[in-house]
CSV table of C-alpha atoms in Angstrom, one decimal:
chain,number,residue,atom,x,y,z
A,23,MET,CA,-18.5,-7.8,17.4
A,24,ARG,CA,-20.7,-8.9,15.1
A,25,HIS,CA,-19.5,-12.7,13.3
A,26,ILE,CA,-20.8,-15.3,11.6
A,27,ALA,CA,-21.1,-17.8,14.0
A,28,LYS,CA,-20.4,-20.8,11.9
A,29,GLY,CA,-18.2,-19.4,8.8
A,30,LEU,CA,-19.8,-19.3,5.3
A,31,ALA,CA,-19.3,-22.2,3.9
A,32,ALA,CA,-20.1,-22.4,0.2
A,33,ALA,CA,-23.7,-23.9,0.2
A,34,THR,CA,-24.9,-20.7,1.9
A,35,LEU,CA,-25.0,-17.0,1.0
A,36,ALA,CA,-21.5,-15.5,1.4
A,37,LEU,CA,-21.5,-13.1,4.2
A,38,SER,CA,-24.7,-13.9,5.5
A,39,LEU,CA,-24.8,-15.3,9.5
A,40,ALA,CA,-25.2,-19.1,9.5
A,41,ALA,CA,-28.1,-18.6,11.3
A,42,CYS,CA,-29.6,-17.3,8.2
A,43,GLY,CA,-28.8,-20.3,5.7
A,44,GLY,CA,-31.2,-22.1,3.4
A,45,ALA,CA,-30.9,-19.2,0.5
A,46,GLU,CA,-29.5,-19.8,-3.2
A,47,THR,CA,-26.1,-19.8,-3.4
A,48,ALA,CA,-24.2,-17.4,-5.7
A,49,GLU,CA,-23.5,-20.3,-8.1
A,50,GLU,CA,-26.8,-21.6,-8.3
A,51,LYS,CA,-28.1,-18.2,-10.0
A,52,ALA,CA,-27.4,-17.4,-13.7
A,53,PRO,CA,-25.5,-13.8,-13.6
A,54,ALA,CA,-28.3,-12.5,-15.1
A,55,ALA,CA,-30.2,-13.3,-11.9
A,56,LEU,CA,-27.8,-11.8,-9.6
A,57,SER,CA,-29.1,-8.8,-8.4
A,58,ALA,CA,-28.0,-5.8,-6.2
A,59,GLU,CA,-26.4,-2.6,-6.1
A,60,LEU,CA,-23.4,-2.0,-4.2
A,61,THR,CA,-21.2,0.9,-3.3
A,62,TRP,CA,-17.0,1.2,-3.1
A,63,TRP,CA,-15.3,3.1,-2.0
A,64,ASP,CA,-12.0,2.8,-3.9
A,65,THR,CA,-8.7,5.0,-2.5
A,66,SER,CA,-6.5,4.2,-5.3
A,67,ASP,CA,-4.8,7.3,-7.4
A,68,ALA,CA,-7.7,8.5,-9.2
A,69,LYS,CA,-6.5,9.8,-12.6
A,70,ASN,CA,-3.5,7.1,-12.3
A,71,GLU,CA,-5.1,3.6,-11.6
A,72,GLY,CA,-8.7,4.4,-10.8
A,73,PRO,CA,-9.7,4.3,-14.4
A,74,VAL,CA,-8.2,0.8,-14.8
A,75,PHE,CA,-10.3,-0.6,-12.0
A,76,GLN,CA,-13.3,0.8,-14.3
A,77,GLU,CA,-12.2,-1.1,-16.4
A,78,LEU,CA,-12.9,-4.3,-14.2
A,79,ILE,CA,-16.0,-2.8,-13.2
A,80,ALA,CA,-17.1,-3.1,-16.7
A,81,GLN,CA,-16.5,-6.1,-17.4
A,82,PHE,CA,-18.3,-7.6,-13.9
A,83,THR,CA,-21.2,-6.0,-15.0
A,84,ALA,CA,-21.1,-6.9,-18.9
A,85,LYS,CA,-21.7,-10.1,-16.6
A,86,HIS,CA,-23.9,-9.4,-14.0
A,87,PRO,CA,-26.2,-6.9,-15.7
A,88,ASN,CA,-28.4,-6.7,-12.8
A,89,VAL,CA,-25.6,-5.6,-10.4
A,90,LYS,CA,-24.9,-2.1,-10.3
A,91,ILE,CA,-21.9,-0.8,-8.9
A,92,ASN,CA,-21.4,2.8,-7.6
A,93,TYR,CA,-17.8,3.0,-8.1
A,94,GLN,CA,-16.7,6.6,-5.9
A,95,SER,CA,-13.2,7.0,-5.6
A,96,VAL,CA,-12.1,8.5,-1.8
A,97,PRO,CA,-8.5,10.0,-1.8
A,98,PHE,CA,-6.6,7.6,0.1
A,99,ALA,CA,-5.7,10.6,2.8
A,100,ASP,CA,-9.5,10.8,3.8
A,101,ALA,CA,-10.6,7.5,3.7
A,102,GLN,CA,-9.5,5.7,7.1
A,103,ASN,CA,-11.7,8.7,9.2
A,104,LYS,CA,-14.1,8.9,6.6
A,105,PHE,CA,-14.9,5.0,6.6
A,106,LYS,CA,-14.1,5.0,10.6
A,107,THR,CA,-17.1,8.2,10.8
A,108,ALA,CA,-20.0,6.9,8.9
A,109,ALA,CA,-19.3,2.8,10.0
A,110,ALA,CA,-20.1,4.4,13.6
A,111,ALA,CA,-23.1,6.5,12.6
A,112,LYS,CA,-24.2,3.2,10.9
A,113,THR,CA,-25.1,5.3,7.9
A,114,GLY,CA,-22.8,6.2,4.5
A,115,ALA,CA,-20.1,3.3,4.8
A,116,PRO,CA,-19.4,1.8,1.6
A,117,ASP,CA,-20.6,-1.8,1.4
A,118,ILE,CA,-16.9,-2.8,-0.1
A,119,LEU,CA,-13.7,-0.6,0.5
A,120,ARG,CA,-9.9,-1.0,-0.6
A,121,ALA,CA,-8.5,-1.1,2.9
A,122,GLU,CA,-4.3,0.0,3.1
A,123,VAL,CA,-3.4,-3.0,4.4
A,124,ALA,CA,-2.4,-1.7,8.4
A,125,TRP,CA,-6.3,-0.1,8.8
A,126,VAL,CA,-7.8,-4.0,8.3
A,127,PRO,CA,-7.1,-5.1,11.9
A,128,GLU,CA,-8.2,-1.4,13.5
A,129,PHE,CA,-11.4,-1.6,11.2
A,130,ALA,CA,-12.1,-5.0,12.5
A,131,SER,CA,-11.1,-4.6,16.2
A,132,LEU,CA,-14.2,-1.9,16.3
A,133,GLY,CA,-16.1,-4.1,14.6
A,134,TYR,CA,-16.8,-2.6,11.1
A,135,LEU,CA,-16.2,-5.3,9.1
A,136,TYR,CA,-17.4,-8.7,8.5
A,137,SER,CA,-15.2,-11.7,9.3
A,138,LEU,CA,-15.2,-14.2,6.2
A,139,ASP,CA,-13.9,-17.1,7.5
A,140,GLY,CA,-15.0,-20.2,5.3
A,141,SER,CA,-16.2,-18.4,2.3
A,142,ASP,CA,-15.1,-18.3,-0.7
A,143,LEU,CA,-13.1,-15.2,-0.6
A,144,THR,CA,-10.8,-17.1,1.6
A,145,ALA,CA,-11.6,-20.8,0.3
A,146,ASP,CA,-8.2,-20.3,-1.8
A,147,GLU,CA,-6.5,-18.7,1.0
A,148,ALA,CA,-3.3,-20.7,0.5
A,149,ASP,CA,-2.6,-19.1,-3.5
A,150,TYR,CA,-2.0,-15.0,-1.0
A,151,ASN,CA,0.9,-14.5,-0.3
A,152,PRO,CA,1.2,-15.0,3.2
A,153,ALA,CA,2.9,-12.0,3.9
A,154,ALA,CA,-0.1,-9.7,1.6
A,155,LEU,CA,-2.4,-12.6,3.9
A,156,ALA,CA,-1.0,-11.3,7.3
A,157,SER,CA,-2.6,-8.3,7.3
A,158,ASN,CA,-6.1,-9.2,7.5
A,159,LYS,CA,-6.1,-11.4,10.2
A,160,LEU,CA,-6.9,-10.4,13.8
A,161,ASP,CA,-7.6,-12.3,16.7
A,162,GLY,CA,-7.2,-15.8,14.5
A,163,LYS,CA,-10.0,-14.0,11.9
A,164,THR,CA,-10.3,-12.9,8.7
A,165,TYR,CA,-11.6,-10.1,7.5
A,166,GLY,CA,-10.0,-9.2,4.1
A,167,VAL,CA,-8.5,-10.4,0.9
A,168,PRO,CA,-5.0,-9.0,-0.2
A,169,GLN,CA,-5.5,-6.9,-3.7
A,170,VAL,CA,-2.2,-5.6,-4.6
A,171,THR,CA,1.1,-6.1,-2.5
A,172,ASP,CA,3.5,-3.7,-2.9
A,173,SER,CA,7.1,-2.0,-1.1
A,174,LEU,CA,9.1,0.5,-2.0
A,175,ALA,CA,12.3,0.4,-4.0
A,176,LEU,CA,14.6,2.7,-5.7
A,177,LEU,CA,13.6,3.6,-9.3
A,178,TYR,CA,16.1,5.6,-11.6
A,179,ASN,CA,16.2,7.0,-14.8
A,180,LYS,CA,18.2,4.8,-17.0
A,181,GLU,CA,19.5,7.2,-19.2
A,182,LEU,CA,20.9,9.6,-16.4
A,183,VAL,CA,22.6,6.5,-14.9
A,184,GLU,CA,24.6,5.3,-17.8
A,185,LYS,CA,25.3,8.9,-19.0
A,186,ALA,CA,26.8,9.8,-15.2
A,187,GLY,CA,28.8,6.4,-15.5
A,188,VAL,CA,27.8,4.9,-11.9
A,189,GLU,CA,26.6,2.1,-10.9
A,190,VAL,CA,23.5,1.4,-9.6
A,191,PRO,CA,24.2,2.1,-5.4
A,192,LYS,CA,23.3,-0.5,-3.5
A,193,THR,CA,24.3,0.9,0.0
A,194,TRP,CA,23.2,4.6,1.0
A,195,ALA,CA,26.7,5.8,1.3
A,196,GLU,CA,27.1,4.1,-2.4
A,197,LEU,CA,24.0,6.5,-3.6
A,198,LYS,CA,25.2,9.7,-2.0
A,199,THR,CA,28.5,9.6,-4.3
A,200,ALA,CA,26.3,8.5,-7.0
A,201,ALA,CA,23.9,11.2,-7.0
A,202,GLN,CA,26.7,13.9,-6.5
A,203,THR,CA,28.3,12.3,-9.3
A,204,VAL,CA,24.9,12.5,-11.5
A,205,LYS,CA,24.7,16.2,-11.2
A,206,GLN,CA,28.7,16.6,-11.7
A,207,LYS,CA,28.7,14.9,-14.5
A,208,THR,CA,25.2,15.3,-16.5
A,209,GLY,CA,23.8,19.0,-13.8
A,210,VAL,CA,20.6,17.0,-13.2
A,211,ASP,CA,20.0,16.4,-9.5
A,212,GLY,CA,20.9,13.3,-8.2
A,213,LEU,CA,18.1,12.6,-5.7
A,214,TYR,CA,15.2,13.7,-4.2
A,215,VAL,CA,14.0,11.7,-0.5
A,216,ASN,CA,10.3,12.4,-0.2
A,217,PRO,CA,9.9,13.6,3.4
A,218,ALA,CA,6.9,11.6,4.0
A,219,GLY,CA,6.7,9.1,7.2
A,220,TYR,CA,6.2,5.4,5.1
A,221,PHE,CA,9.0,6.5,3.0
A,222,THR,CA,11.5,7.3,6.1
A,223,LEU,CA,11.0,3.7,7.2
A,224,PRO,CA,14.1,2.4,4.9
A,225,PHE,CA,16.3,4.5,6.4
A,226,LEU,CA,15.5,3.0,9.7
A,227,TYR,CA,14.9,-0.7,8.7
A,228,GLY,CA,18.5,0.0,7.3
A,229,GLU,CA,20.0,0.9,10.9
A,230,GLY,CA,18.2,-2.1,12.0
A,231,GLY,CA,15.3,-0.1,14.3
A,232,ASP,CA,11.2,-0.5,14.2
A,233,LEU,CA,8.2,1.5,15.6
A,234,VAL,CA,7.7,-1.1,18.2
A,235,ASP,CA,8.0,-4.2,19.4
A,236,THR,CA,5.1,-6.3,19.8
A,237,THR,CA,6.3,-9.3,21.5
A,238,ALA,CA,7.6,-7.0,24.3
A,239,GLN,CA,4.8,-4.3,23.9
A,240,LYS,CA,7.4,-0.9,24.1
A,241,ILE,CA,7.7,1.8,21.9
A,242,VAL,CA,11.1,1.9,20.1
A,243,VAL,CA,10.7,4.6,17.5
A,244,ASN,CA,13.6,6.7,19.4
A,245,SER,CA,16.2,3.9,19.8
A,246,GLU,CA,19.4,5.1,18.5
A,247,GLN,CA,18.9,2.6,15.7
A,248,ASN,CA,16.3,4.8,14.7
A,249,VAL,CA,18.6,8.4,15.1
A,250,ALA,CA,20.8,6.9,12.8
A,251,GLY,CA,19.1,5.9,10.2
A,252,LEU,CA,17.5,9.7,10.1
A,253,LYS,CA,20.8,11.0,10.4
A,254,ILE,CA,21.6,8.9,7.2
A,255,ALA,CA,18.3,10.2,5.4
A,256,LYS,CA,19.1,13.8,6.6
A,257,ASP,CA,22.9,13.8,5.6
A,258,LEU,CA,21.9,13.5,2.4
A,259,ILE,CA,19.8,16.3,1.7
A,260,ASP,CA,22.3,18.5,3.7
A,261,SER,CA,25.0,17.2,1.6
A,262,GLY,CA,23.5,18.3,-2.0
A,263,ALA,CA,23.2,14.5,-2.8
A,264,ALA,CA,19.6,15.2,-2.5
A,265,VAL,CA,17.2,18.1,-3.5
A,266,LYS,CA,15.9,20.4,-0.5
A,267,PRO,CA,12.5,18.7,-0.5
A,268,SER,CA,9.3,21.2,-1.1
A,269,ALA,CA,7.5,21.8,2.1
A,270,THR,CA,4.4,21.4,0.8
A,271,ASP,CA,3.0,18.7,-2.0
A,272,ALA,CA,6.5,17.0,-1.9
A,273,TYR,CA,5.4,13.9,-3.6
A,274,ASN,CA,4.3,15.3,-6.3
A,275,THR,CA,6.7,17.3,-6.7
A,276,MET,CA,9.1,14.2,-6.8
A,277,MET,CA,7.4,12.6,-9.2
A,278,THR,CA,6.8,15.5,-11.3
A,279,LEU,CA,10.7,16.2,-11.2
A,280,PHE,CA,11.2,12.2,-12.2
A,281,LYS,CA,8.8,12.1,-15.1
A,282,GLU,CA,10.9,15.3,-16.2
A,283,LYS,CA,13.7,14.1,-16.2
A,284,LYS,CA,15.2,16.4,-13.8
A,285,VAL,CA,16.4,14.2,-10.8
A,286,ALA,CA,17.6,10.9,-11.3
A,287,PHE,CA,16.9,9.0,-8.3
A,288,ILE,CA,13.9,8.5,-6.1
A,289,VAL,CA,13.1,5.4,-3.8
A,290,ASN,CA,9.1,4.8,-4.7
A,291,GLY,CA,6.7,1.8,-5.3
A,292,PRO,CA,5.0,0.2,-8.7
A,293,TRP,CA,1.8,2.4,-8.4
A,294,GLU,CA,3.7,4.8,-9.7
A,295,VAL,CA,5.0,2.9,-12.8
A,296,GLY,CA,1.7,3.4,-15.1
A,297,ASN,CA,2.1,7.2,-14.5
A,298,VAL,CA,5.8,7.6,-15.4
A,299,LYS,CA,5.2,4.8,-18.5
A,300,SER,CA,2.6,7.9,-19.7
A,301,ALA,CA,4.9,10.7,-18.9
A,302,PRO,CA,5.9,12.1,-22.5
A,303,ASP,CA,9.2,12.8,-21.7
A,304,PHE,CA,10.3,10.3,-19.8
A,305,GLY,CA,11.3,7.6,-21.9
A,306,GLY,CA,9.0,4.8,-21.7
A,307,VAL,CA,9.6,1.6,-19.3
A,308,GLU,CA,12.1,0.8,-20.9
A,309,ASN,CA,14.0,4.2,-19.3
A,310,LEU,CA,12.8,3.1,-15.9
A,311,GLY,CA,15.8,1.0,-13.6
A,312,ILE,CA,14.4,-0.6,-10.5
A,313,ALA,CA,16.7,-2.0,-7.7
A,314,PRO,CA,16.4,-3.2,-4.0
A,315,VAL,CA,16.1,-0.1,-1.7
A,316,PRO,CA,20.0,0.8,-0.5
A,317,ALA,CA,21.0,-1.1,2.4
A,318,GLY,CA,22.3,1.1,5.8
A,319,SER,CA,24.8,-1.0,7.9
A,320,ALA,CA,22.3,-3.5,9.4
A,321,LYS,CA,20.5,-4.1,5.9
A,322,ALA,CA,18.7,-3.5,3.5
A,323,GLY,CA,14.8,-2.9,4.7
A,324,THR,CA,11.0,-1.9,2.8
A,325,PRO,CA,8.1,-1.7,4.4
A,326,ILE,CA,5.4,-4.5,3.0
A,327,GLY,CA,2.1,-2.4,2.1
A,328,GLY,CA,-0.7,-2.6,0.0
A,329,HIS,CA,-4.3,-3.2,-0.3
A,330,ASN,CA,-7.0,-5.4,1.3
A,331,TYR,CA,-10.9,-5.9,-0.2
A,332,VAL,CA,-13.2,-5.4,2.5
A,333,VAL,CA,-16.7,-5.4,3.8
A,334,TRP,CA,-18.6,-3.1,5.7
A,335,SER,CA,-20.5,-5.2,8.8
A,336,GLY,CA,-23.7,-3.4,7.9
A,337,VAL,CA,-24.3,-4.8,4.6
A,338,PRO,CA,-27.8,-6.1,3.7
A,339,GLN,CA,-27.8,-10.3,3.8
A,340,GLU,CA,-29.5,-9.6,0.1
A,341,LYS,CA,-26.7,-7.7,-1.0
A,342,ALA,CA,-24.2,-10.3,-0.1
A,343,ALA,CA,-24.1,-12.7,-2.9
A,344,ALA,CA,-23.2,-9.8,-5.1
A,345,ALA,CA,-20.8,-8.5,-2.9
A,346,VAL,CA,-19.0,-11.5,-2.5
A,347,GLU,CA,-19.2,-12.2,-6.8
A,348,PHE,CA,-17.9,-8.5,-7.4
A,349,ILE,CA,-14.8,-9.2,-4.9
A,350,LYS,CA,-14.0,-12.6,-6.4
A,351,HIS,CA,-14.0,-10.7,-10.0
A,352,MET,CA,-12.2,-7.8,-8.8
A,353,ASN,CA,-9.6,-10.5,-7.6
A,354,SER,CA,-8.9,-13.2,-9.4
A,355,ALA,CA,-5.2,-14.1,-10.9
A,356,GLU,CA,-6.7,-12.9,-14.3
A,357,SER,CA,-7.7,-9.3,-12.8
A,358,GLN,CA,-4.6,-9.0,-10.8
A,359,ALA,CA,-2.1,-9.8,-14.2
A,360,PHE,CA,-4.5,-7.3,-15.5
A,361,LEU,CA,-3.8,-4.7,-13.2
A,362,ALA,CA,0.3,-5.8,-13.4
A,363,ASP,CA,0.4,-5.6,-16.9
A,364,LYS,CA,-1.8,-2.1,-17.4
A,365,LEU,CA,0.0,-0.8,-14.1
A,366,GLY,CA,3.0,-3.1,-12.8
A,367,LEU,CA,1.0,-3.4,-9.3
A,368,LEU,CA,1.9,-6.1,-7.9
A,369,PRO,CA,-0.3,-9.5,-7.3
A,370,THR,CA,-0.9,-11.3,-4.3
A,371,ARG,CA,-1.8,-14.5,-5.9
A,372,GLN,CA,0.8,-16.8,-6.4
A,373,SER,CA,-0.9,-18.2,-9.3
A,374,ALA,CA,-1.5,-14.7,-11.3
A,375,TYR,CA,2.3,-15.3,-11.5
A,376,ASP,CA,1.4,-18.4,-14.0
A,377,ILE,CA,0.2,-15.9,-16.2
A,378,GLU,CA,2.0,-15.0,-19.6
A,379,SER,CA,1.6,-11.5,-19.3
A,380,VAL,CA,2.6,-11.6,-15.8
A,381,LYS,CA,5.5,-13.7,-16.7
A,382,ASN,CA,6.5,-11.4,-18.9
A,383,ASN,CA,6.2,-8.2,-17.8
A,384,PRO,CA,9.8,-6.4,-16.8
A,385,VAL,CA,8.0,-4.6,-13.8
A,386,VAL,CA,6.2,-7.2,-12.1
A,387,THR,CA,9.6,-9.3,-12.6
A,388,ALA,CA,11.9,-6.6,-11.0
A,389,PHE,CA,9.7,-6.3,-8.1
A,390,LYS,CA,8.6,-9.4,-7.3
A,391,PRO,CA,12.0,-9.8,-5.0
A,392,VAL,CA,11.6,-6.1,-3.5
A,393,SER,CA,8.0,-7.3,-2.3
A,394,ALA,CA,9.7,-10.9,-1.0
A,395,THR,CA,12.0,-9.5,1.1
A,396,ALA,CA,10.2,-6.6,2.6
A,397,VAL,CA,9.5,-5.9,6.3
A,398,ASN,CA,6.6,-6.5,8.0
A,399,ARG,CA,4.3,-3.5,9.5
A,400,PRO,CA,3.2,-4.3,13.5
A,401,TRP,CA,-0.2,-5.6,12.2
A,402,ILE,CA,-2.3,-4.7,15.2
A,403,PRO,CA,-5.0,-2.5,15.9
A,404,GLU,CA,-3.1,0.5,15.9
A,405,GLY,CA,-1.1,-0.2,13.3
A,406,GLY,CA,-2.8,2.7,10.9
A,407,GLN,CA,-2.3,5.3,13.6
A,408,PHE,CA,1.8,5.2,13.7
A,409,PHE,CA,2.4,7.7,10.7
A,410,GLY,CA,0.6,10.9,10.9
A,411,ALA,CA,3.7,11.1,14.1
A,412,LEU,CA,5.8,10.3,11.6
A,413,ASP,CA,5.0,12.6,8.0
A,414,GLN,CA,5.2,15.4,11.1
A,415,LEU,CA,8.8,13.5,12.1
A,416,ALA,CA,9.8,13.8,8.6
A,417,THR,CA,8.9,17.4,7.7
A,418,GLU,CA,10.3,18.6,10.9
A,419,VAL,CA,14.1,16.3,9.9
A,420,LEU,CA,14.2,16.6,6.3
A,421,VAL,CA,12.5,20.1,6.0
A,422,GLN,CA,12.8,22.2,8.7
A,423,ASP,CA,16.3,20.8,9.9
A,424,GLU,CA,15.1,20.2,13.3
A,425,ASP,CA,17.5,17.2,15.4
A,426,PRO,CA,16.3,13.8,14.4
A,427,LYS,CA,16.7,12.7,18.3
A,428,ALA,CA,14.6,15.3,19.9
A,429,ALA,CA,12.2,14.4,17.4
A,430,LEU,CA,12.2,10.9,17.7
A,431,ASP,CA,11.3,11.2,20.8
A,432,ALA,CA,8.6,13.5,20.3
A,433,VAL,CA,7.5,11.1,18.5
A,434,ALA,CA,7.7,8.2,21.1
A,435,ALA,CA,5.8,10.7,23.1
A,436,LYS,CA,2.4,11.3,21.1
A,437,TYR,CA,3.0,6.8,20.8
A,438,LYS,CA,2.5,6.6,24.3
A,439,ALA,CA,0.0,9.2,25.0
A,440,GLU,CA,-2.2,8.5,21.6
A,441,VAL,CA,-2.1,5.2,20.0
A,442,VAL,CA,-0.2,2.5,22.0
A,443,PRO,CA,-0.5,3.5,25.8
A,444,GLY,CA,-0.3,0.3,27.3
A,445,TYR,CA,3.5,0.3,25.5
A,446,ALA,CA,6.6,0.4,27.8
A,447,THR,CA,9.1,3.4,26.7
A,448,ASN,CA,13.0,3.4,26.3
């Protein structure tokens, strides 16, 4: 793996090899003198979030007129494999990528990312949320900086909940009752459960389950705790408390129903706040309730999520100064506050929470404690490969009515055969 031998001190070109010292730093250059052409793959929602990120890019290029940013919106579902293919071929990879948190250890282990240790990008590492920062570490080195953190919460329509006269539920059992009451008293469906792997995690965590035990190097996805958690999710649908989810495009179906006030409760993250806020019939953010995900018999548990800025290991040295300045701008406390204000995204910098617009943002205020208690996912190179099998599991159990235990056993077998073959099984 190609690493920067001695780190990237402030007196050298960020992201260049230590052996190539003596170059002028970005700080020593006037902004207009900084010149490069950079490609950035943005994996955010193209319609909802992309335009806001492009506003930040416009701010950067106004200050650095000789730096051209080739902005490319890459569908999130395609980006992981697309980046790996391009990086392996050493052609077509972006200079900078917005990577999902689980991708970073994998890409780093393959030698596709620069280590950022010692650079301006990690000089203020103490300012970052420790849980968000953890996803950027592998074997003691740092390969990214946290752009945004998130977790899942219970989102609800305040008007419908108040009309039904129900309390905001704190357990899955209470949510089942509340959803049934909403439907009975308002005629509107109470709940939509998204049949996707990431969205099953609160049910598994709630019973004390997990996917793997990295300390014991053991696959635990088919544990009895996870069987119990998956049965809770299935019962919400089977009982009629939740709508029977769509077999195709369930996520967008869920969001459409929620925005049109046709379902009262969903589980989702802060990335959808801007989308809900702009929905013409929802009633604005004032009608959006946000609460921790309901608890199971063990706890309330939601996965830590988010995205990081990473730099492809093939970036030429002459682009390094511009790349680091671009990421510094996009990830400053002020830029994170801008994103929080526009989209409700949760900053990863502690200092961003001291900015007035963030302090007074009710959505960020509501999500911050949810994220602070989120469950860390396994930050191992294989971590990004867990969700293909989980997505299939969720569809089989929640849509096709397959047996939870059998489906989880199949996931465990797939993990053993294809993802972590060195791990033991139950």
